[in-house]
PDB file of C-alpha atoms in Angstrom:
ATOM      1  CA  MET A1188       0.000   0.000   0.000  1.00  0.00           C
ATOM      2  CA  PRO A1189       1.204   3.561  -0.655  1.00  0.00           C
ATOM      3  CA  ILE A1190       2.276   6.004   2.019  1.00  0.00           C
ATOM      4  CA  ARG A1191      -0.859   7.785   3.207  1.00  0.00           C
ATOM      5  CA  ALA A1192       0.429   9.943   6.057  1.00  0.00           C
ATOM      6  CA  VAL A1193       3.543  11.657   7.360  1.00  0.00           C
ATOM      7  CA  LEU A1194       4.412  11.663  11.048  1.00  0.00           C
ATOM      8  CA  TRP A1195       6.666  14.531  12.017  1.00  0.00           C
ATOM      9  CA  ASP A1196       9.207  15.171  14.710  1.00  0.00           C
ATOM     10  CA  ILE A1197       9.139  18.833  15.805  1.00  0.00           C
ATOM     11  CA  ASP A1198      12.379  20.039  17.394  1.00  0.00           C
ATOM     12  CA  ASP A1199      15.182  20.543  14.850  1.00  0.00           C
ATOM     13  CA  THR A1200      12.931  19.059  12.160  1.00  0.00           C
ATOM     14  CA  ILE A1201      10.226  21.646  11.477  1.00  0.00           C
ATOM     15  CA  PHE A1202      11.141  24.007  14.345  1.00  0.00           C
ATOM     16  CA  ASP A1203      14.634  25.487  14.762  1.00  0.00           C
ATOM     17  CA  TYR A1204      15.085  24.332  18.348  1.00  0.00           C
ATOM     18  CA  ALA A1205      18.885  24.567  18.444  1.00  0.00           C
ATOM     19  CA  ARG A1206      18.963  28.230  17.451  1.00  0.00           C
ATOM     20  CA  ALA A1207      16.127  29.147  19.822  1.00  0.00           C
ATOM     21  CA  ASP A1208      17.774  27.259  22.683  1.00  0.00           C
ATOM     22  CA  LEU A1209      21.133  28.949  22.147  1.00  0.00           C
ATOM     23  CA  THR A1210      19.642  32.415  21.771  1.00  0.00           C
ATOM     24  CA  GLY A1211      17.322  31.963  24.732  1.00  0.00           C
ATOM     25  CA  MET A1212      20.008  30.608  27.034  1.00  0.00           C
ATOM     26  CA  ARG A1213      22.455  33.352  26.084  1.00  0.00           C
ATOM     27  CA  ASP A1214      19.876  36.026  26.949  1.00  0.00           C
ATOM     28  CA  HIS A1215      18.878  34.164  30.120  1.00  0.00           C
ATOM     29  CA  LEU A1216      22.441  33.856  31.403  1.00  0.00           C
ATOM     30  CA  THR A1217      22.948  37.561  30.870  1.00  0.00           C
ATOM     31  CA  ALA A1218      19.712  38.438  32.666  1.00  0.00           C
ATOM     32  CA  GLU A1219      20.547  36.111  35.592  1.00  0.00           C
ATOM     33  CA  GLY A1220      24.075  37.507  35.965  1.00  0.00           C
ATOM     34  CA  LEU A1221      25.619  34.078  35.399  1.00  0.00           C
ATOM     35  CA  VAL A1222      27.921  34.827  32.484  1.00  0.00           C
ATOM     36  CA  ASP A1223      30.870  35.572  34.789  1.00  0.00           C
ATOM     37  CA  GLY A1224      30.595  32.084  36.276  1.00  0.00           C
ATOM     38  CA  PHE A1225      31.951  30.586  33.059  1.00  0.00           C
ATOM     39  CA  ALA A1226      35.049  31.199  30.978  1.00  0.00           C
ATOM     40  CA  SER A1227      32.769  32.372  28.168  1.00  0.00           C
ATOM     41  CA  VAL A1228      29.141  32.409  27.099  1.00  0.00           C
ATOM     42  CA  ASP A1229      29.945  29.658  24.594  1.00  0.00           C
ATOM     43  CA  GLN A1230      31.300  27.455  27.387  1.00  0.00           C
ATOM     44  CA  ALA A1231      28.125  27.979  29.397  1.00  0.00           C
ATOM     45  CA  LEU A1232      25.999  27.137  26.375  1.00  0.00           C
ATOM     46  CA  ARG A1233      27.987  23.973  25.712  1.00  0.00           C
ATOM     47  CA  ARG A1234      27.520  22.901  29.341  1.00  0.00           C
ATOM     48  CA  TRP A1235      23.767  23.497  29.113  1.00  0.00           C
ATOM     49  CA  GLN A1236      23.571  21.455  25.901  1.00  0.00           C
ATOM     50  CA  GLU A1237      25.588  18.603  27.421  1.00  0.00           C
ATOM     51  CA  LEU A1238      23.282  18.463  30.428  1.00  0.00           C
ATOM     52  CA  THR A1239      20.228  18.628  28.203  1.00  0.00           C
ATOM     53  CA  VAL A1240      21.398  15.488  26.402  1.00  0.00           C
ATOM     54  CA  VAL A1241      22.230  13.667  29.644  1.00  0.00           C
ATOM     55  CA  HIS A1242      18.940  14.350  31.366  1.00  0.00           C
ATOM     56  CA  TRP A1243      16.844  13.924  28.242  1.00  0.00           C
ATOM     57  CA  ARG A1244      18.284  10.442  27.780  1.00  0.00           C
ATOM     58  CA  ARG A1245      17.347   9.598  31.360  1.00  0.00           C
ATOM     59  CA  PHE A1246      13.790  10.737  30.631  1.00  0.00           C
ATOM     60  CA  GLU A1247      13.648   8.718  27.401  1.00  0.00           C
ATOM     61  CA  ALA A1248      14.857   5.652  29.271  1.00  0.00           C
ATOM     62  CA  GLY A1249      12.127   6.087  31.878  1.00  0.00           C
ATOM     63  CA  GLY A1250      14.522   6.897  34.716  1.00  0.00           C
ATOM     64  CA  VAL A1251      12.902  10.243  35.564  1.00  0.00           C
ATOM     65  CA  ASP A1252       9.694  12.069  34.655  1.00  0.00           C
ATOM     66  CA  PHE A1253       9.548  15.060  32.308  1.00  0.00           C
ATOM     67  CA  GLN A1254       9.362  17.783  34.946  1.00  0.00           C
ATOM     68  CA  GLU A1255      12.061  16.264  37.127  1.00  0.00           C
ATOM     69  CA  GLN A1256      14.563  15.991  34.268  1.00  0.00           C
ATOM     70  CA  ARG A1257      14.217  19.751  33.856  1.00  0.00           C
ATOM     71  CA  ARG A1258      14.813  20.359  37.566  1.00  0.00           C
ATOM     72  CA  GLU A1259      17.859  18.129  37.687  1.00  0.00           C
ATOM     73  CA  ARG A1260      19.259  19.818  34.601  1.00  0.00           C
ATOM     74  CA  VAL A1261      19.001  23.184  36.357  1.00  0.00           C
ATOM     75  CA  ARG A1262      20.545  21.864  39.585  1.00  0.00           C
ATOM     76  CA  ASP A1263      23.497  20.382  37.709  1.00  0.00           C
ATOM     77  CA  PHE A1264      24.001  23.489  35.609  1.00  0.00           C
ATOM     78  CA  LEU A1265      23.996  25.783  38.643  1.00  0.00           C
ATOM     79  CA  GLY A1266      25.959  23.347  40.809  1.00  0.00           C
ATOM     80  CA  ALA A1267      23.147  23.590  43.355  1.00  0.00           C
ATOM     81  CA  PRO A1268      21.899  20.093  44.247  1.00  0.00           C
ATOM     82  CA  ALA A1269      19.838  21.440  47.167  1.00  0.00           C
ATOM     83  CA  LEU A1270      17.750  23.705  44.930  1.00  0.00           C
ATOM     84  CA  THR A1271      14.063  23.113  45.702  1.00  0.00           C
ATOM     85  CA  ALA A1272      11.584  22.060  43.033  1.00  0.00           C
ATOM     86  CA  ALA A1273       9.984  25.506  43.149  1.00  0.00           C
ATOM     87  CA  GLU A1274      13.339  27.270  42.779  1.00  0.00           C
ATOM     88  CA  ALA A1275      14.381  25.053  39.871  1.00  0.00           C
ATOM     89  CA  ASP A1276      11.013  25.516  38.184  1.00  0.00           C
ATOM     90  CA  GLY A1277      11.278  29.280  38.604  1.00  0.00           C
ATOM     91  CA  TRP A1278      14.751  29.387  37.069  1.00  0.00           C
ATOM     92  CA  PHE A1279      13.671  27.224  34.158  1.00  0.00           C
ATOM     93  CA  GLY A1280      10.530  29.305  33.671  1.00  0.00           C
ATOM     94  CA  ARG A1281      12.592  32.473  33.309  1.00  0.00           C
ATOM     95  CA  TYR A1282      14.768  30.703  30.747  1.00  0.00           C
ATOM     96  CA  VAL A1283      11.651  29.629  28.827  1.00  0.00           C
ATOM     97  CA  THR A1284      10.589  33.272  28.479  1.00  0.00           C
ATOM     98  CA  HIS A1285      13.818  34.042  26.614  1.00  0.00           C
ATOM     99  CA  TYR A1286      13.709  30.776  24.679  1.00  0.00           C
ATOM    100  CA  GLU A1287      10.172  31.334  23.416  1.00  0.00           C
ATOM    101  CA  SER A1288      11.004  34.817  22.182  1.00  0.00           C
ATOM    102  CA  ALA A1289      13.406  33.158  19.709  1.00  0.00           C
ATOM    103  CA  TRP A1290      10.953  30.567  18.328  1.00  0.00           C
ATOM    104  CA  GLU A1291      10.913  30.154  14.541  1.00  0.00           C
ATOM    105  CA  LEU A1292      10.002  27.455  12.051  1.00  0.00           C
ATOM    106  CA  PHE A1293      12.628  26.478   9.524  1.00  0.00           C
ATOM    107  CA  PRO A1294      12.052  28.340   6.228  1.00  0.00           C
ATOM    108  CA  ASP A1295      11.210  25.123   4.360  1.00  0.00           C
ATOM    109  CA  THR A1296       8.523  23.943   6.812  1.00  0.00           C
ATOM    110  CA  VAL A1297       5.387  25.754   5.655  1.00  0.00           C
ATOM    111  CA  PRO A1298       6.123  25.545   1.910  1.00  0.00           C
ATOM    112  CA  VAL A1299       6.563  21.768   2.139  1.00  0.00           C
ATOM    113  CA  LEU A1300       3.494  21.289   4.328  1.00  0.00           C
ATOM    114  CA  ASP A1301       1.579  23.268   1.689  1.00  0.00           C
ATOM    115  CA  VAL A1302       2.855  21.046  -1.124  1.00  0.00           C
ATOM    116  CA  LEU A1303       2.006  17.839   0.762  1.00  0.00           C
ATOM    117  CA  ALA A1304      -1.350  18.955   2.159  1.00  0.00           C
ATOM    118  CA  ARG A1305      -3.512  17.589  -0.659  1.00  0.00           C
ATOM    119  CA  ASP A1306      -1.998  14.117  -0.870  1.00  0.00           C
ATOM    120  CA  TYR A1307      -0.955  13.175   2.671  1.00  0.00           C
ATOM    121  CA  ARG A1308      -2.371  13.275   6.165  1.00  0.00           C
ATOM    122  CA  HIS A1309      -0.117  14.710   8.870  1.00  0.00           C
ATOM    123  CA  ALA A1310       0.469  14.156  12.577  1.00  0.00           C
ATOM    124  CA  VAL A1311       3.228  14.667  15.149  1.00  0.00           C
ATOM    125  CA  LEU A1312       5.162  12.233  17.328  1.00  0.00           C
ATOM    126  CA  SER A1313       7.500  13.978  19.765  1.00  0.00           C
ATOM    127  CA  ASN A1314       9.604  12.894  22.716  1.00  0.00           C
ATOM    128  CA  SER A1315       8.410  15.949  24.633  1.00  0.00           C
ATOM    129  CA  SER A1316       5.018  16.660  26.243  1.00  0.00           C
ATOM    130  CA  ILE A1317       1.630  17.664  24.867  1.00  0.00           C
ATOM    131  CA  HIS A1318       1.701  20.813  27.004  1.00  0.00           C
ATOM    132  CA  ASN A1319       4.918  21.965  25.356  1.00  0.00           C
ATOM    133  CA  GLN A1320       4.429  20.829  21.802  1.00  0.00           C
ATOM    134  CA  ASP A1321       0.747  21.595  21.267  1.00  0.00           C
ATOM    135  CA  ARG A1322       1.314  25.131  22.525  1.00  0.00           C
ATOM    136  CA  LYS A1323       4.461  25.497  20.430  1.00  0.00           C
ATOM    137  CA  LEU A1324       2.645  24.509  17.244  1.00  0.00           C
ATOM    138  CA  ARG A1325      -0.171  26.947  18.027  1.00  0.00           C
ATOM    139  CA  VAL A1326       2.210  29.842  18.693  1.00  0.00           C
ATOM    140  CA  LEU A1327       4.042  29.047  15.447  1.00  0.00           C
ATOM    141  CA  GLY A1328       0.745  28.986  13.559  1.00  0.00           C
ATOM    142  CA  VAL A1329       0.792  25.391  12.285  1.00  0.00           C
ATOM    143  CA  ARG A1330      -1.205  23.353  14.820  1.00  0.00           C
ATOM    144  CA  ASP A1331      -4.128  23.014  12.413  1.00  0.00           C
ATOM    145  CA  ARG A1332      -1.851  21.256   9.919  1.00  0.00           C
ATOM    146  CA  PHE A1333      -1.717  18.121  12.104  1.00  0.00           C
ATOM    147  CA  GLU A1334      -4.534  15.716  12.903  1.00  0.00           C
ATOM    148  CA  ALA A1335      -2.916  14.550  16.123  1.00  0.00           C
ATOM    149  CA  VAL A1336      -0.023  15.462  18.406  1.00  0.00           C
ATOM    150  CA  VAL A1337       1.296  12.435  20.279  1.00  0.00           C
ATOM    151  CA  CYS A1338       4.012  12.904  22.914  1.00  0.00           C
ATOM    152  CA  ALA A1339       6.200  10.648  25.033  1.00  0.00           C
ATOM    153  CA  ALA A1340       5.451  12.326  28.361  1.00  0.00           C
ATOM    154  CA  GLU A1341       1.814  11.276  28.119  1.00  0.00           C
ATOM    155  CA  LEU A1342       2.423   7.904  26.446  1.00  0.00           C
ATOM    156  CA  GLY A1343       4.853   6.679  29.067  1.00  0.00           C
ATOM    157  CA  PHE A1344       7.407   5.577  26.448  1.00  0.00           C
ATOM    158  CA  ALA A1345       9.548   7.445  23.985  1.00  0.00           C
ATOM    159  CA  LYS A1346      11.124   7.025  20.581  1.00  0.00           C
ATOM    160  CA  PRO A1347      12.845   4.837  19.473  1.00  0.00           C
ATOM    161  CA  ALA A1348      10.488   2.399  21.240  1.00  0.00           C
ATOM    162  CA  ALA A1349       8.163   0.812  18.695  1.00  0.00           C
ATOM    163  CA  GLU A1350       5.245   1.446  21.045  1.00  0.00           C
ATOM    164  CA  ALA A1351       5.642   5.204  20.558  1.00  0.00           C
ATOM    165  CA  PHE A1352       5.471   4.949  16.765  1.00  0.00           C
ATOM    166  CA  HIS A1353       2.570   2.509  16.916  1.00  0.00           C
ATOM    167  CA  ALA A1354       0.612   4.790  19.266  1.00  0.00           C
ATOM    168  CA  ALA A1355       0.961   7.653  16.789  1.00  0.00           C
ATOM    169  CA  CYS A1356      -0.197   5.421  13.920  1.00  0.00           C
ATOM    170  CA  GLU A1357      -3.186   4.322  15.988  1.00  0.00           C
ATOM    171  CA  ALA A1358      -4.037   7.969  16.691  1.00  0.00           C
ATOM    172  CA  ILE A1359      -4.636   8.511  12.971  1.00  0.00           C
ATOM    173  CA  GLY A1360      -6.060   5.063  12.280  1.00  0.00           C
ATOM    174  CA  LEU A1361      -3.370   3.818   9.907  1.00  0.00           C
ATOM    175  CA  ALA A1362      -1.082   0.803   9.861  1.00  0.00           C
ATOM    176  CA  PRO A1363       2.655   1.463  10.294  1.00  0.00           C
ATOM    177  CA  HIS A1364       3.449   0.496   6.691  1.00  0.00           C
ATOM    178  CA  GLU A1365       1.147   3.312   5.512  1.00  0.00           C
ATOM    179  CA  VAL A1366       3.087   5.967   7.401  1.00  0.00           C
ATOM    180  CA  ALA A1367       6.415   7.749   6.888  1.00  0.00           C
ATOM    181  CA  TYR A1368       8.257   9.337   9.811  1.00  0.00           C
ATOM    182  CA  VAL A1369      10.505  12.381   9.335  1.00  0.00           C
ATOM    183  CA  GLY A1370      12.979  13.409  12.023  1.00  0.00           C
ATOM    184  CA  ASP A1371      16.442  14.841  12.564  1.00  0.00           C
ATOM    185  CA  GLN A1372      17.893  11.973  14.626  1.00  0.00           C
ATOM    186  CA  PRO A1373      19.192   9.033  12.567  1.00  0.00           C
ATOM    187  CA  ASP A1374      18.725   6.400  15.272  1.00  0.00           C
ATOM    188  CA  ILE A1375      15.903   7.703  17.461  1.00  0.00           C
ATOM    189  CA  ASP A1376      13.822   8.870  14.505  1.00  0.00           C
ATOM    190  CA  ALA A1377      14.684   7.164  11.216  1.00  0.00           C
ATOM    191  CA  ARG A1378      16.007   3.804  12.403  1.00  0.00           C
ATOM    192  CA  GLY A1379      13.425   3.633  15.196  1.00  0.00           C
ATOM    193  CA  ALA A1380      10.647   4.209  12.686  1.00  0.00           C
ATOM    194  CA  VAL A1381      11.952   1.515  10.342  1.00  0.00           C
ATOM    195  CA  GLU A1382      12.227  -1.017  13.162  1.00  0.00           C
ATOM    196  CA  ALA A1383       8.615  -0.218  14.112  1.00  0.00           C
ATOM    197  CA  GLY A1384       7.435  -0.955  10.585  1.00  0.00           C
ATOM    198  CA  LEU A1385       7.156   2.612   9.294  1.00  0.00           C
ATOM    199  CA  THR A1386       9.154   4.246   6.539  1.00  0.00           C
ATOM    200  CA  GLY A1387      11.882   6.235   8.306  1.00  0.00           C
ATOM    201  CA  ILE A1388      13.377   9.368   6.762  1.00  0.00           C
ATOM    202  CA  TRP A1389      16.370  11.092   8.318  1.00  0.00           C
ATOM    203  CA  LEU A1390      16.412  14.868   7.870  1.00  0.00           C
ATOM    204  CA  ASP A1391      20.145  15.536   7.918  1.00  0.00           C
ATOM    205  CA  ARG A1392      20.144  19.332   7.742  1.00  0.00           C
ATOM    206  CA  ALA A1393      23.841  19.519   8.606  1.00  0.00           C
ATOM    207  CA  GLY A1394      24.736  17.182   5.736  1.00  0.00           C
ATOM    208  CA  THR A1395      26.780  14.902   7.978  1.00  0.00           C
ATOM    209  CA  GLY A1396      25.890  11.726   6.059  1.00  0.00           C
ATOM    210  CA  GLY A1397      27.633   8.495   6.935  1.00  0.00           C
ATOM    211  CA  ARG A1398      24.524   6.345   7.359  1.00  0.00           C
ATOM    212  CA  PRO A1399      23.974   4.661   3.967  1.00  0.00           C
ATOM    213  CA  GLU A1400      21.441   2.220   5.409  1.00  0.00           C
ATOM    214  CA  LEU A1401      19.025   5.098   6.121  1.00  0.00           C
ATOM    215  CA  THR A1402      16.910   7.116   3.737  1.00  0.00           C
ATOM    216  CA  ARG A1403      18.297  10.619   4.056  1.00  0.00           C
ATOM    217  CA  ILE A1404      17.286  14.070   2.903  1.00  0.00           C
ATOM    218  CA  THR A1405      19.110  17.302   3.648  1.00  0.00           C
ATOM    219  CA  ASP A1406      16.210  19.696   3.109  1.00  0.00           C
ATOM    220  CA  LEU A1407      12.452  19.297   3.423  1.00  0.00           C
ATOM    221  CA  HIS A1408      12.058  20.465  -0.166  1.00  0.00           C
ATOM    222  CA  GLN A1409      13.367  17.010  -1.164  1.00  0.00           C
ATOM    223  CA  LEU A1410      10.559  15.236   0.695  1.00  0.00           C
ATOM    224  CA  PRO A1411       7.624  15.531  -1.755  1.00  0.00           C
ATOM    225  CA  ALA A1412       9.514  13.892  -4.607  1.00  0.00           C
ATOM    226  CA  LEU A1413      10.746  11.144  -2.310  1.00  0.00           C
ATOM    227  CA  LEU A1414       7.261  10.362  -1.024  1.00  0.00           C
ATOM    228  CA  ARG A1415       5.735  10.343  -4.478  1.00  0.00           C
ATOM    229  CA  ARG A1416       8.302   7.887  -5.774  1.00  0.00           C
ATOM    230  CA  ASP A1417       7.064   5.554  -3.016  1.00  0.00           C
ATOM    231  CA  THR A1418       9.508   2.707  -3.585  1.00  0.00           C
ATOM    232  CA  ARG A1419       9.843   2.126   0.164  1.00  0.00           C
ATOM    233  CA  PHE A1420      12.924   4.314   0.048  1.00  0.00           C
ATOM    234  CA  GLY A1421      15.838   1.970  -0.329  1.00  0.00           C
ATOM    235  CA  ALA A1422      19.389   3.248  -0.414  1.00  0.00           C
ATOM    236  CA  SER A1423      18.951   4.328  -4.032  1.00  0.00           C
ATOM    237  CA  ASP A1424      16.428   6.925  -2.888  1.00  0.00           C
ATOM    238  CA  THR A1425      18.852   8.770  -0.617  1.00  0.00           C
ATOM    239  CA  PHE A1426      19.210  12.470  -1.391  1.00  0.00           C
ATOM    240  CA  GLY A1427      22.183  14.727  -0.694  1.00  0.00           C
TER     241      GLY A1427
END
């Protein structure tokens, strides 16, 4: 059967999370008077990114809930293990204010959604929470493009677990083999989707390559042609 729907990752796929995170954290550190605590702003940003990866992986593995991974990230970043939940939440909330002011979709997002709108259904599967991602899509003006927004925090399991992909397929009433998944992480997104029975597409915006077993695009503008070829995207269908 042909591909009938596209499931989308959000952060660093349709939404420029990395740029917003860097810009927001830089402004937040300045406002909090924390810049002098690091050799440079870049060093502080690198530390924040490292801790984000560490604590996000703990959340994905089920070792901590969504809110607590945020709190522990703040405690580690500030070197303040005794910080209360309320204090950590307050600090993170002030960061979010700066982060949200830098929100932007990638330039290719809306044009490609427009091109695909007639022929494919669309939904979201994210390793974040409904509270975060539904609001984000609404603020960015694209929530109505997606039939469903399915998130790990509410599911109780995260990509690359097959259960996460299957739950998203069930939300739109399609079998996995009728659905393509597009995301920026080669293993969590593309390989995870393939192992769950979907068609996985790695959006490699940085052009890093090196994963010939995965179907890869480097720009969303390449996606419509790939979907319409619908050959189950073997290695010969890799772009870039």
